[in-house]
CSV table of N, CA, C and O in Angstrom, one decimal:
chain,number,residue,atom,x,y,z
A,15,MET,N,103.4,126.1,114.3
A,15,MET,CA,102.5,124.9,113.9
A,15,MET,C,102.5,124.8,112.4
A,15,MET,O,102.6,125.7,111.7
A,16,LEU,N,102.5,123.5,112.0
A,16,LEU,CA,102.6,123.2,110.6
A,16,LEU,C,101.3,122.5,110.1
A,16,LEU,O,100.6,121.8,110.8
A,17,THR,N,101.1,122.8,108.8
A,17,THR,CA,100.0,122.2,108.1
A,17,THR,C,100.3,120.8,107.7
A,17,THR,O,101.5,120.4,107.7
A,18,ILE,N,99.3,120.0,107.3
A,18,ILE,CA,99.6,118.6,106.9
A,18,ILE,C,100.5,118.6,105.6
A,18,ILE,O,101.3,117.7,105.5
A,19,SER,N,100.3,119.6,104.8
A,19,SER,CA,101.2,119.7,103.6
A,19,SER,C,102.6,119.9,103.9
A,19,SER,O,103.5,119.3,103.4
A,20,GLN,N,102.9,120.8,104.9
A,20,GLN,CA,104.2,121.0,105.4
A,20,GLN,C,104.8,119.8,106.0
A,20,GLN,O,106.0,119.5,105.8
A,21,VAL,N,104.0,119.1,106.8
A,21,VAL,CA,104.5,117.9,107.5
A,21,VAL,C,104.8,116.8,106.4
A,21,VAL,O,105.8,116.1,106.5
A,22,SER,N,104.0,116.8,105.4
A,22,SER,CA,104.2,115.8,104.3
A,22,SER,C,105.5,116.1,103.6
A,22,SER,O,106.3,115.2,103.3
A,23,GLU,N,105.8,117.3,103.3
A,23,GLU,CA,107.1,117.7,102.7
A,23,GLU,C,108.3,117.3,103.6
A,23,GLU,O,109.3,116.8,103.1
A,24,ARG,N,108.2,117.5,104.9
A,24,ARG,CA,109.3,117.3,105.8
A,24,ARG,C,109.5,115.8,106.1
A,24,ARG,O,110.6,115.4,106.4
A,25,THR,N,108.4,115.0,106.0
A,25,THR,CA,108.6,113.6,106.4
A,25,THR,C,108.6,112.7,105.2
A,25,THR,O,109.0,111.5,105.4
A,26,GLY,N,108.1,113.1,104.1
A,26,GLY,CA,108.1,112.3,102.9
A,26,GLY,C,106.8,111.4,102.9
A,26,GLY,O,106.6,110.6,102.0
A,27,LEU,N,105.9,111.6,103.8
A,27,LEU,CA,104.7,110.8,103.8
A,27,LEU,C,103.6,111.7,103.2
A,27,LEU,O,103.6,112.9,103.4
A,28,THR,N,102.7,111.1,102.4
A,28,THR,CA,101.7,111.9,101.8
A,28,THR,C,100.6,112.3,102.9
A,28,THR,O,100.5,111.6,103.9
A,29,PRO,N,99.9,113.4,102.6
A,29,PRO,CA,98.8,113.7,103.5
A,29,PRO,C,97.8,112.5,103.7
A,29,PRO,O,97.3,112.3,104.8
A,30,TYR,N,97.6,111.8,102.6
A,30,TYR,CA,96.7,110.6,102.7
A,30,TYR,C,97.2,109.6,103.8
A,30,TYR,O,96.5,109.1,104.6
A,31,THR,N,98.6,109.4,103.7
A,31,THR,CA,99.2,108.4,104.6
A,31,THR,C,99.1,109.0,106.1
A,31,THR,O,98.8,108.2,107.0
A,32,LEU,N,99.3,110.2,106.3
A,32,LEU,CA,99.2,110.8,107.6
A,32,LEU,C,97.8,110.7,108.2
A,32,LEU,O,97.6,110.3,109.3
A,33,ARG,N,96.8,110.9,107.3
A,33,ARG,CA,95.4,110.8,107.8
A,33,ARG,C,95.1,109.3,108.1
A,33,ARG,O,94.4,109.0,109.0
A,34,TYR,N,95.7,108.4,107.3
A,34,TYR,CA,95.4,107.0,107.5
A,34,TYR,C,96.1,106.5,108.8
A,34,TYR,O,95.4,105.8,109.5
A,35,TYR,N,97.3,106.9,109.0
A,35,TYR,CA,98.0,106.6,110.3
A,35,TYR,C,97.2,107.1,111.5
A,35,TYR,O,97.1,106.4,112.5
A,36,GLU,N,96.6,108.3,111.3
A,36,GLU,CA,95.8,108.8,112.4
A,36,GLU,C,94.5,108.0,112.6
A,36,GLU,O,94.1,107.6,113.7
A,37,LYS,N,93.9,107.6,111.5
A,37,LYS,CA,92.7,106.8,111.5
A,37,LYS,C,92.9,105.4,112.2
A,37,LYS,O,92.0,105.0,113.0
A,38,ILE,N,94.0,104.8,111.9
A,38,ILE,CA,94.2,103.4,112.5
A,38,ILE,C,94.9,103.5,113.8
A,38,ILE,O,95.2,102.4,114.5
A,39,GLY,N,95.3,104.7,114.3
A,39,GLY,CA,95.8,104.8,115.7
A,39,GLY,C,97.3,104.8,115.8
A,39,GLY,O,97.9,104.8,116.9
A,40,VAL,N,98.0,104.8,114.6
A,40,VAL,CA,99.5,104.9,114.7
A,40,VAL,C,99.9,106.3,115.1
A,40,VAL,O,100.8,106.5,115.8
A,41,LEU,N,99.1,107.3,114.7
A,41,LEU,CA,99.3,108.7,115.1
A,41,LEU,C,98.1,109.2,115.9
A,41,LEU,O,97.0,108.8,115.6
A,42,LYS,N,98.4,110.0,116.9
A,42,LYS,CA,97.3,110.6,117.6
A,42,LYS,C,96.8,111.8,116.8
A,42,LYS,O,97.6,112.4,116.0
A,43,SER,N,95.6,112.1,117.0
A,43,SER,CA,95.0,113.2,116.2
A,43,SER,C,95.7,114.5,116.6
A,43,SER,O,95.8,114.8,117.8
A,44,PRO,N,96.2,115.3,115.6
A,44,PRO,CA,96.8,116.6,116.0
A,44,PRO,C,95.7,117.6,116.3
A,44,PRO,O,94.5,117.4,116.1
A,45,SER,N,96.2,118.8,116.9
A,45,SER,CA,95.2,119.8,117.2
A,45,SER,C,94.6,120.3,115.8
A,45,SER,O,95.2,120.1,114.8
A,46,ARG,N,93.5,121.0,115.9
A,46,ARG,CA,92.9,121.5,114.7
A,46,ARG,C,92.8,123.1,114.8
A,46,ARG,O,92.5,123.6,115.9
A,47,LYS,N,92.9,123.7,113.6
A,47,LYS,CA,92.7,125.1,113.5
A,47,LYS,C,91.2,125.3,113.3
A,47,LYS,O,90.4,124.4,113.1
A,48,GLU,N,90.8,126.6,113.4
A,48,GLU,CA,89.4,126.9,113.0
A,48,GLU,C,89.1,126.4,111.6
A,48,GLU,O,90.0,126.6,110.7
A,49,GLY,N,88.0,125.8,111.4
A,49,GLY,CA,87.7,125.2,110.1
A,49,GLY,C,88.1,123.8,110.0
A,49,GLY,O,87.8,123.1,109.1
A,50,GLY,N,88.9,123.2,111.0
A,50,GLY,CA,89.1,121.8,111.1
A,50,GLY,C,90.5,121.4,110.5
A,50,GLY,O,90.8,120.2,110.6
A,51,ALA,N,91.3,122.3,110.0
A,51,ALA,CA,92.6,121.9,109.4
A,51,ALA,C,93.5,121.4,110.5
A,51,ALA,O,93.6,122.0,111.5
A,52,ARG,N,94.2,120.3,110.2
A,52,ARG,CA,95.2,119.7,111.1
A,52,ARG,C,96.3,120.7,111.3
A,52,ARG,O,96.8,121.3,110.4
A,53,SER,N,96.9,120.7,112.5
A,53,SER,CA,98.0,121.6,112.9
A,53,SER,C,99.0,120.8,113.7
A,53,SER,O,98.6,120.3,114.8
A,54,TYR,N,100.2,120.6,113.2
A,54,TYR,CA,101.2,119.8,113.8
A,54,TYR,C,102.3,120.6,114.5
A,54,TYR,O,102.8,121.6,113.9
A,55,SER,N,102.7,120.1,115.7
A,55,SER,CA,103.8,120.8,116.4
A,55,SER,C,105.1,120.1,115.9
A,55,SER,O,105.1,119.1,115.3
A,56,GLU,N,106.2,120.8,116.3
A,56,GLU,CA,107.6,120.2,115.9
A,56,GLU,C,107.8,118.9,116.6
A,56,GLU,O,108.4,118.0,116.0
A,57,SER,N,107.3,118.7,117.8
A,57,SER,CA,107.5,117.4,118.4
A,57,SER,C,106.7,116.3,117.7
A,57,SER,O,107.1,115.1,117.6
A,58,GLU,N,105.5,116.7,117.2
A,58,GLU,CA,104.7,115.7,116.4
A,58,GLU,C,105.4,115.3,115.1
A,58,GLU,O,105.4,114.2,114.7
A,59,VAL,N,106.1,116.3,114.5
A,59,VAL,CA,106.8,116.0,113.3
A,59,VAL,C,108.0,115.1,113.6
A,59,VAL,O,108.3,114.1,112.9
A,60,SER,N,108.7,115.3,114.7
A,60,SER,CA,109.8,114.5,115.1
A,60,SER,C,109.3,113.0,115.3
A,60,SER,O,109.9,112.1,114.9
A,61,TYR,N,108.1,112.9,116.0
A,61,TYR,CA,107.5,111.6,116.2
A,61,TYR,C,107.2,110.9,114.9
A,61,TYR,O,107.5,109.7,114.7
A,62,ILE,N,106.6,111.7,113.9
A,62,ILE,CA,106.3,111.1,112.6
A,62,ILE,C,107.6,110.7,111.9
A,62,ILE,O,107.6,109.6,111.3
A,63,GLN,N,108.7,111.4,112.0
A,63,GLN,CA,109.9,111.0,111.4
A,63,GLN,C,110.5,109.7,112.1
A,63,GLN,O,111.0,108.9,111.4
A,64,CYS,N,110.2,109.6,113.4
A,64,CYS,CA,110.6,108.3,114.0
A,64,CYS,C,109.8,107.2,113.5
A,64,CYS,O,110.3,106.1,113.2
A,65,LEU,N,108.5,107.4,113.3
A,65,LEU,CA,107.6,106.4,112.7
A,65,LEU,C,108.1,106.0,111.3
A,65,LEU,O,108.2,104.8,110.9
A,66,THR,N,108.5,107.0,110.5
A,66,THR,CA,109.0,106.7,109.2
A,66,THR,C,110.3,105.9,109.2
A,66,THR,O,110.4,105.0,108.4
A,67,ASN,N,111.2,106.2,110.2
A,67,ASN,CA,112.4,105.4,110.3
A,67,ASN,C,112.1,103.9,110.7
A,67,ASN,O,112.7,103.0,110.2
A,68,LEU,N,111.1,103.7,111.6
A,68,LEU,CA,110.7,102.4,112.0
A,68,LEU,C,110.1,101.6,110.7
A,68,LEU,O,110.4,100.4,110.6
A,69,LYS,N,109.4,102.3,109.9
A,69,LYS,CA,108.8,101.7,108.7
A,69,LYS,C,109.9,101.4,107.7
A,69,LYS,O,109.9,100.3,107.1
A,70,LYS,N,110.9,102.2,107.6
A,70,LYS,CA,112.1,102.0,106.7
A,70,LYS,C,112.8,100.7,107.1
A,70,LYS,O,113.4,100.0,106.2
A,71,ILE,N,112.9,100.4,108.4
A,71,ILE,CA,113.7,99.2,108.8
A,71,ILE,C,112.8,98.0,108.7
A,71,ILE,O,113.4,96.9,108.9
A,72,GLY,N,111.6,98.1,108.3
A,72,GLY,CA,110.8,97.0,108.0
A,72,GLY,C,109.7,96.6,109.0
A,72,GLY,O,109.0,95.6,108.8
A,73,LEU,N,109.5,97.5,110.0
A,73,LEU,CA,108.4,97.2,110.9
A,73,LEU,C,107.0,97.4,110.3
A,73,LEU,O,106.8,98.3,109.5
A,74,SER,N,106.1,96.5,110.6
A,74,SER,CA,104.7,96.6,110.1
A,74,SER,C,104.0,97.7,110.9
A,74,SER,O,104.5,98.1,112.0
A,75,LEU,N,102.9,98.2,110.4
A,75,LEU,CA,102.2,99.2,111.1
A,75,LEU,C,101.7,98.7,112.5
A,75,LEU,O,101.7,99.5,113.5
A,76,GLU,N,101.4,97.4,112.5
A,76,GLU,CA,101.0,96.8,113.8
A,76,GLU,C,102.1,96.9,114.8
A,76,GLU,O,102.0,97.2,116.0
A,77,GLU,N,103.3,96.5,114.3
A,77,GLU,CA,104.5,96.5,115.2
A,77,GLU,C,104.9,98.0,115.6
A,77,GLU,O,105.3,98.2,116.8
A,78,ILE,N,104.7,98.9,114.7
A,78,ILE,CA,105.0,100.3,115.0
A,78,ILE,C,104.0,100.8,116.1
A,78,ILE,O,104.4,101.5,117.0
A,79,THR,N,102.8,100.4,115.9
A,79,THR,CA,101.8,100.8,116.9
A,79,THR,C,102.1,100.3,118.3
A,79,THR,O,102.1,101.0,119.3
A,80,GLU,N,102.5,99.0,118.3
A,80,GLU,CA,103.0,98.4,119.6
A,80,GLU,C,104.2,99.1,120.1
A,80,GLU,O,104.3,99.4,121.3
A,81,PHE,N,105.2,99.3,119.2
A,81,PHE,CA,106.4,99.9,119.6
A,81,PHE,C,106.3,101.3,120.2
A,81,PHE,O,107.0,101.7,121.1
A,82,THR,N,105.3,102.1,119.7
A,82,THR,CA,105.1,103.5,120.1
A,82,THR,C,104.0,103.6,121.1
A,82,THR,O,103.7,104.8,121.5
A,83,ARG,N,103.4,102.5,121.6
A,83,ARG,CA,102.2,102.6,122.5
A,83,ARG,C,102.4,103.6,123.6
A,83,ARG,O,101.5,104.3,124.0
A,84,ASP,N,103.5,103.6,124.3
A,84,ASP,CA,103.8,104.4,125.4
A,84,ASP,C,104.5,105.7,125.1
A,84,ASP,O,105.0,106.4,126.0
A,85,GLY,N,104.5,106.1,123.8
A,85,GLY,CA,105.1,107.3,123.4
A,85,GLY,C,106.7,107.2,123.5
A,85,GLY,O,107.2,106.1,123.5
A,86,CYS,N,107.3,108.3,123.6
A,86,CYS,CA,108.8,108.4,123.7
A,86,CYS,C,109.3,108.1,125.1
A,86,CYS,O,109.5,109.0,125.9
A,87,VAL,N,109.5,106.8,125.3
A,87,VAL,CA,109.8,106.4,126.7
A,87,VAL,C,111.2,106.9,127.1
A,87,VAL,O,111.4,107.3,128.2
A,88,MET,N,112.2,106.9,126.1
A,88,MET,CA,113.5,107.4,126.5
A,88,MET,C,113.4,108.8,126.9
A,88,MET,O,114.1,109.2,127.9
A,89,GLU,N,112.6,109.6,126.2
A,89,GLU,CA,112.5,111.0,126.6
A,89,GLU,C,111.9,111.2,128.0
A,89,GLU,O,112.3,112.0,128.8
A,90,LYS,N,110.9,110.3,128.3
A,90,LYS,CA,110.2,110.4,129.6
A,90,LYS,C,111.2,110.0,130.7
A,90,LYS,O,111.2,110.6,131.8
A,91,ILE,N,112.0,109.0,130.4
A,91,ILE,CA,113.0,108.6,131.4
A,91,ILE,C,114.1,109.7,131.6
A,91,ILE,O,114.5,110.0,132.8
A,92,GLU,N,114.5,110.3,130.5
A,92,GLU,CA,115.4,111.4,130.6
A,92,GLU,C,114.9,112.6,131.4
A,92,GLU,O,115.6,113.3,132.0
A,93,LEU,N,113.5,112.7,131.4
A,93,LEU,CA,112.9,113.8,132.1
A,93,LEU,C,112.6,113.4,133.6
A,93,LEU,O,112.0,114.2,134.3
A,94,GLY,N,113.1,112.2,134.0
A,94,GLY,CA,113.0,111.9,135.4
A,94,GLY,C,112.0,110.8,135.8
A,94,GLY,O,111.9,110.4,136.9
A,95,GLU,N,111.3,110.3,134.8
A,95,GLU,CA,110.3,109.2,135.2
A,95,GLU,C,111.1,107.9,135.5
A,95,GLU,O,112.2,107.7,135.0
A,96,ASP,N,110.5,107.1,136.3
A,96,ASP,CA,111.1,105.9,136.8
A,96,ASP,C,111.2,104.8,135.7
A,96,ASP,O,110.1,104.5,135.1
A,97,PRO,N,112.4,104.4,135.3
A,97,PRO,CA,112.5,103.4,134.2
A,97,PRO,C,111.8,102.1,134.5
A,97,PRO,O,111.3,101.5,133.5
A,98,THR,N,111.7,101.7,135.7
A,98,THR,CA,111.0,100.4,136.0
A,98,THR,C,109.5,100.5,135.6
A,98,THR,O,108.9,99.4,135.4
A,99,LYS,N,109.0,101.7,135.5
A,99,LYS,CA,107.6,101.8,135.1
A,99,LYS,C,107.4,101.3,133.6
A,99,LYS,O,106.3,101.0,133.2
A,100,TYR,N,108.5,101.3,132.9
A,100,TYR,CA,108.5,101.0,131.5
A,100,TYR,C,109.2,99.7,131.1
A,100,TYR,O,109.5,99.4,130.0
A,101,THR,N,109.4,98.8,132.1
A,101,THR,CA,110.1,97.6,131.9
A,101,THR,C,109.5,96.7,130.8
A,101,THR,O,110.1,96.3,129.9
A,102,GLN,N,108.2,96.6,130.8
A,102,GLN,CA,107.5,95.7,129.8
A,102,GLN,C,107.6,96.4,128.4
A,102,GLN,O,107.9,95.7,127.4
A,103,THR,N,107.4,97.7,128.4
A,103,THR,CA,107.6,98.4,127.1
A,103,THR,C,109.0,98.3,126.5
A,103,THR,O,109.2,98.0,125.4
A,104,LEU,N,110.0,98.5,127.4
A,104,LEU,CA,111.4,98.4,127.0
A,104,LEU,C,111.7,97.0,126.5
A,104,LEU,O,112.4,96.8,125.5
A,105,ASP,N,111.2,96.0,127.2
A,105,ASP,CA,111.4,94.6,126.8
A,105,ASP,C,110.8,94.3,125.4
A,105,ASP,O,111.5,93.7,124.6
A,106,LYS,N,109.6,94.8,125.2
A,106,LYS,CA,108.9,94.6,123.9
A,106,LYS,C,109.7,95.3,122.8
A,106,LYS,O,109.9,94.7,121.7
A,107,ARG,N,110.1,96.5,123.0
A,107,ARG,CA,110.9,97.3,122.0
A,107,ARG,C,112.2,96.6,121.7
A,107,ARG,O,112.6,96.5,120.6
A,108,THR,N,112.9,96.1,122.8
A,108,THR,CA,114.1,95.4,122.6
A,108,THR,C,113.9,94.2,121.7
A,108,THR,O,114.7,93.9,120.8
A,109,GLU,N,112.8,93.4,122.0
A,109,GLU,CA,112.5,92.2,121.2
A,109,GLU,C,112.3,92.6,119.8
A,109,GLU,O,112.8,91.9,118.9
A,110,ILE,N,111.5,93.6,119.5
A,110,ILE,CA,111.2,94.0,118.1
A,110,ILE,C,112.4,94.4,117.4
A,110,ILE,O,112.7,94.0,116.3
A,111,LEU,N,113.2,95.3,118.0
A,111,LEU,CA,114.4,95.8,117.3
A,111,LEU,C,115.5,94.7,117.2
A,111,LEU,O,116.2,94.7,116.2
A,112,SER,N,115.6,93.8,118.1
A,112,SER,CA,116.6,92.8,118.0
A,112,SER,C,116.2,91.9,116.8
A,112,SER,O,117.1,91.5,116.1
A,113,LYS,N,115.0,91.6,116.7
A,113,LYS,CA,114.5,90.7,115.5
A,113,LYS,C,114.9,91.4,114.2
A,113,LYS,O,115.4,90.8,113.3
A,114,TYR,N,114.6,92.7,114.1
A,114,TYR,CA,114.9,93.4,112.9
A,114,TYR,C,116.4,93.6,112.6
A,114,TYR,O,116.8,93.6,111.5
A,115,LEU,N,117.1,93.8,113.7
A,115,LEU,CA,118.6,93.9,113.6
A,115,LEU,C,119.1,92.6,113.0
A,115,LEU,O,120.0,92.6,112.1
A,116,MET,N,118.6,91.5,113.4
A,116,MET,CA,119.1,90.2,112.9
A,116,MET,C,118.7,90.1,111.4
A,116,MET,O,119.5,89.6,110.6
A,117,ASP,N,117.5,90.5,111.0
A,117,ASP,CA,117.1,90.5,109.6
A,117,ASP,C,118.0,91.4,108.8
A,117,ASP,O,118.4,91.1,107.7
A,118,LEU,N,118.3,92.6,109.3
A,118,LEU,CA,119.1,93.6,108.6
A,118,LEU,C,120.5,93.0,108.4
A,118,LEU,O,121.2,93.2,107.3
A,119,GLU,N,121.1,92.4,109.4
A,119,GLU,CA,122.4,91.8,109.4
A,119,GLU,C,122.5,90.7,108.3
A,119,GLU,O,123.4,90.6,107.6
A,120,ALA,N,121.4,89.9,108.3
A,120,ALA,CA,121.3,88.8,107.3
A,120,ALA,C,121.3,89.4,105.8
A,120,ALA,O,122.0,88.9,104.9
A,121,LYS,N,120.5,90.5,105.7
A,121,LYS,CA,120.5,91.2,104.4
A,121,LYS,C,121.8,91.8,104.0
A,121,LYS,O,122.2,91.7,102.9
A,122,GLN,N,122.5,92.3,105.0
A,122,GLN,CA,123.8,92.9,104.8
A,122,GLN,C,124.8,91.8,104.3
A,122,GLN,O,125.6,92.1,103.4
A,123,GLN,N,124.8,90.7,105.0
A,123,GLN,CA,125.6,89.6,104.5
A,123,GLN,C,125.3,89.1,103.1
A,123,GLN,O,126.2,88.9,102.3
A,124,GLU,N,124.1,89.1,102.8
A,124,GLU,CA,123.7,88.7,101.4
A,124,GLU,C,124.2,89.8,100.4
A,124,GLU,O,124.7,89.5,99.4
A,125,LEU,N,124.0,91.1,100.8
A,125,LEU,CA,124.5,92.1,99.9
A,125,LEU,C,126.0,92.1,99.8
A,125,LEU,O,126.5,92.3,98.7
A,126,ASP,N,126.7,91.9,100.9
A,126,ASP,CA,128.2,91.8,100.8
A,126,ASP,C,128.6,90.6,99.9
A,126,ASP,O,129.5,90.8,99.1
A,127,HIS,N,127.9,89.5,99.9
A,127,HIS,CA,128.2,88.4,99.0
A,127,HIS,C,127.9,88.8,97.6
A,127,HIS,O,128.7,88.5,96.7
A,128,MET,N,126.8,89.5,97.3
A,128,MET,CA,126.5,89.9,96.0
A,128,MET,C,127.5,90.9,95.4
A,128,MET,O,127.9,90.9,94.3
A,129,ILE,N,128.0,91.8,96.3
A,129,ILE,CA,129.0,92.8,95.9
A,129,ILE,C,130.3,92.1,95.6
A,129,ILE,O,130.9,92.4,94.5
A,130,THR,N,130.7,91.1,96.4
A,130,THR,CA,131.9,90.4,96.1
A,130,THR,C,131.8,89.7,94.7
A,130,THR,O,132.7,89.7,93.9
A,131,LEU,N,130.7,89.0,94.5
A,131,LEU,CA,130.5,88.3,93.2
A,131,LEU,C,130.5,89.3,92.0
A,131,LEU,O,131.1,89.0,91.0
A,132,THR,N,129.9,90.4,92.2
A,132,THR,CA,129.8,91.4,91.1
A,132,THR,C,131.2,92.0,90.8
A,132,THR,O,131.6,92.1,89.7
A,133,LYS,N,132.0,92.2,91.9
A,133,LYS,CA,133.4,92.7,91.7
A,133,LYS,C,134.2,91.7,91.0
A,133,LYS,O,135.0,92.0,90.1
A,134,GLU,N,134.0,90.4,91.3
A,134,GLU,CA,134.8,89.3,90.7
A,134,GLU,C,134.4,89.2,89.2
A,134,GLU,O,135.3,89.1,88.3
A,135,LYS,N,133.1,89.4,88.9
A,135,LYS,CA,132.7,89.3,87.5
A,135,LYS,C,133.3,90.5,86.7
A,135,LYS,O,133.8,90.4,85.6
A,136,LEU,N,133.2,91.7,87.3
A,136,LEU,CA,133.8,92.9,86.7
A,136,LEU,C,135.2,92.8,86.4
A,136,LEU,O,135.7,93.1,85.3
A,137,ALA,N,136.0,92.2,87.4
A,137,ALA,CA,137.4,92.0,87.2
A,137,ALA,C,137.7,91.1,86.1
A,137,ALA,O,138.6,91.3,85.2
A,138,GLY,N,136.9,90.0,86.0
A,138,GLY,CA,137.0,89.1,84.9
A,138,GLY,C,136.7,89.8,83.5
A,138,GLY,O,137.5,89.5,82.5
A,139,TYR,N,135.7,90.6,83.5
A,139,TYR,CA,135.4,91.2,82.2
A,139,TYR,C,136.4,92.3,81.8
A,139,TYR,O,136.8,92.4,80.7
A,140,PHE,N,136.9,93.0,82.8
A,140,PHE,CA,138.0,94.0,82.6
A,140,PHE,C,139.2,93.2,82.0
A,140,PHE,O,139.9,93.7,81.1
A,141,GLU,N,139.6,92.1,82.6
A,141,GLU,CA,140.7,91.3,82.2
A,141,GLU,C,140.5,90.8,80.7
A,141,GLU,O,141.4,90.9,79.9
A,142,LEU,N,139.3,90.3,80.4
A,142,LEU,CA,139.0,89.8,79.1
A,142,LEU,C,139.1,91.0,78.1
A,142,LEU,O,139.6,90.8,77.0
A,143,SER,N,138.6,92.2,78.4
A,143,SER,CA,138.6,93.3,77.6
A,143,SER,C,140.1,93.8,77.3
A,143,SER,O,140.5,94.1,76.2
A,144,LYS,N,140.9,93.7,78.4
A,144,LYS,CA,142.3,94.1,78.3
A,144,LYS,C,143.0,93.2,77.3
A,144,LYS,O,143.8,93.6,76.5
A,145,GLU,N,142.8,91.9,77.5
A,145,GLU,CA,143.4,90.9,76.7
A,145,GLU,C,143.0,91.0,75.2
A,145,GLU,O,143.8,90.9,74.3
A,146,ARG,N,141.7,91.3,75.0
A,146,ARG,CA,141.2,91.5,73.6
A,146,ARG,C,141.9,92.7,73.0
A,146,ARG,O,142.2,92.7,71.8
A,147,ASN,N,142.0,93.8,73.7
A,147,ASN,CA,142.6,95.0,73.2
A,147,ASN,C,144.1,94.8,72.9
A,147,ASN,O,144.7,95.6,72.1
A,148,GLU,N,144.8,93.8,73.5
A,148,GLU,CA,146.2,93.6,73.4
A,148,GLU,C,146.5,92.7,72.2
A,148,GLU,O,147.6,92.6,71.8
A,149,ILE,N,145.5,92.0,71.7
A,149,ILE,CA,145.7,91.1,70.5
A,149,ILE,C,146.0,91.9,69.3
A,149,ILE,O,145.2,92.8,68.9
A,150,PRO,N,147.2,91.7,68.6
A,150,PRO,CA,147.5,92.5,67.4
A,150,PRO,C,146.5,92.2,66.3
A,150,PRO,O,146.1,91.0,66.1
A,151,MET,N,146.1,93.2,65.6
A,151,MET,CA,145.2,93.1,64.5
A,151,MET,C,146.0,92.8,63.2
A,151,MET,O,147.1,93.3,63.0
A,152,LYS,N,145.6,91.9,62.4
A,152,LYS,CA,146.3,91.5,61.1
A,152,LYS,C,145.7,92.2,60.0
A,152,LYS,O,144.6,92.6,59.8
């Protein structure tokens, strides 16, 4: 079992953020030690890392809450649960991720264009510098 500080170190989220996510329902309350200190399992840390990845791709906390409402559905299905039980959840997750994939692809195209422009500018500057260095000094 891990303390909130250890989970913070492993996930990159501050203890404040972990407590906030718990308060708004993004995270379920972890078990508590005597004295009330939070105690996290490895599976809870994996789940928090999943949340962090969803946040990194741009999902809002509201979307993350919706996305994770039924827990780790893929794991449940792998453990033998009926996939049709999760049709609505899978459809919603597919919709959310498809939207963000389109956004990421658009950003990637924009970055590719910016990289091309930057390379062209650099090539021009290198060429000008080369020409300037080749001019004989009088």
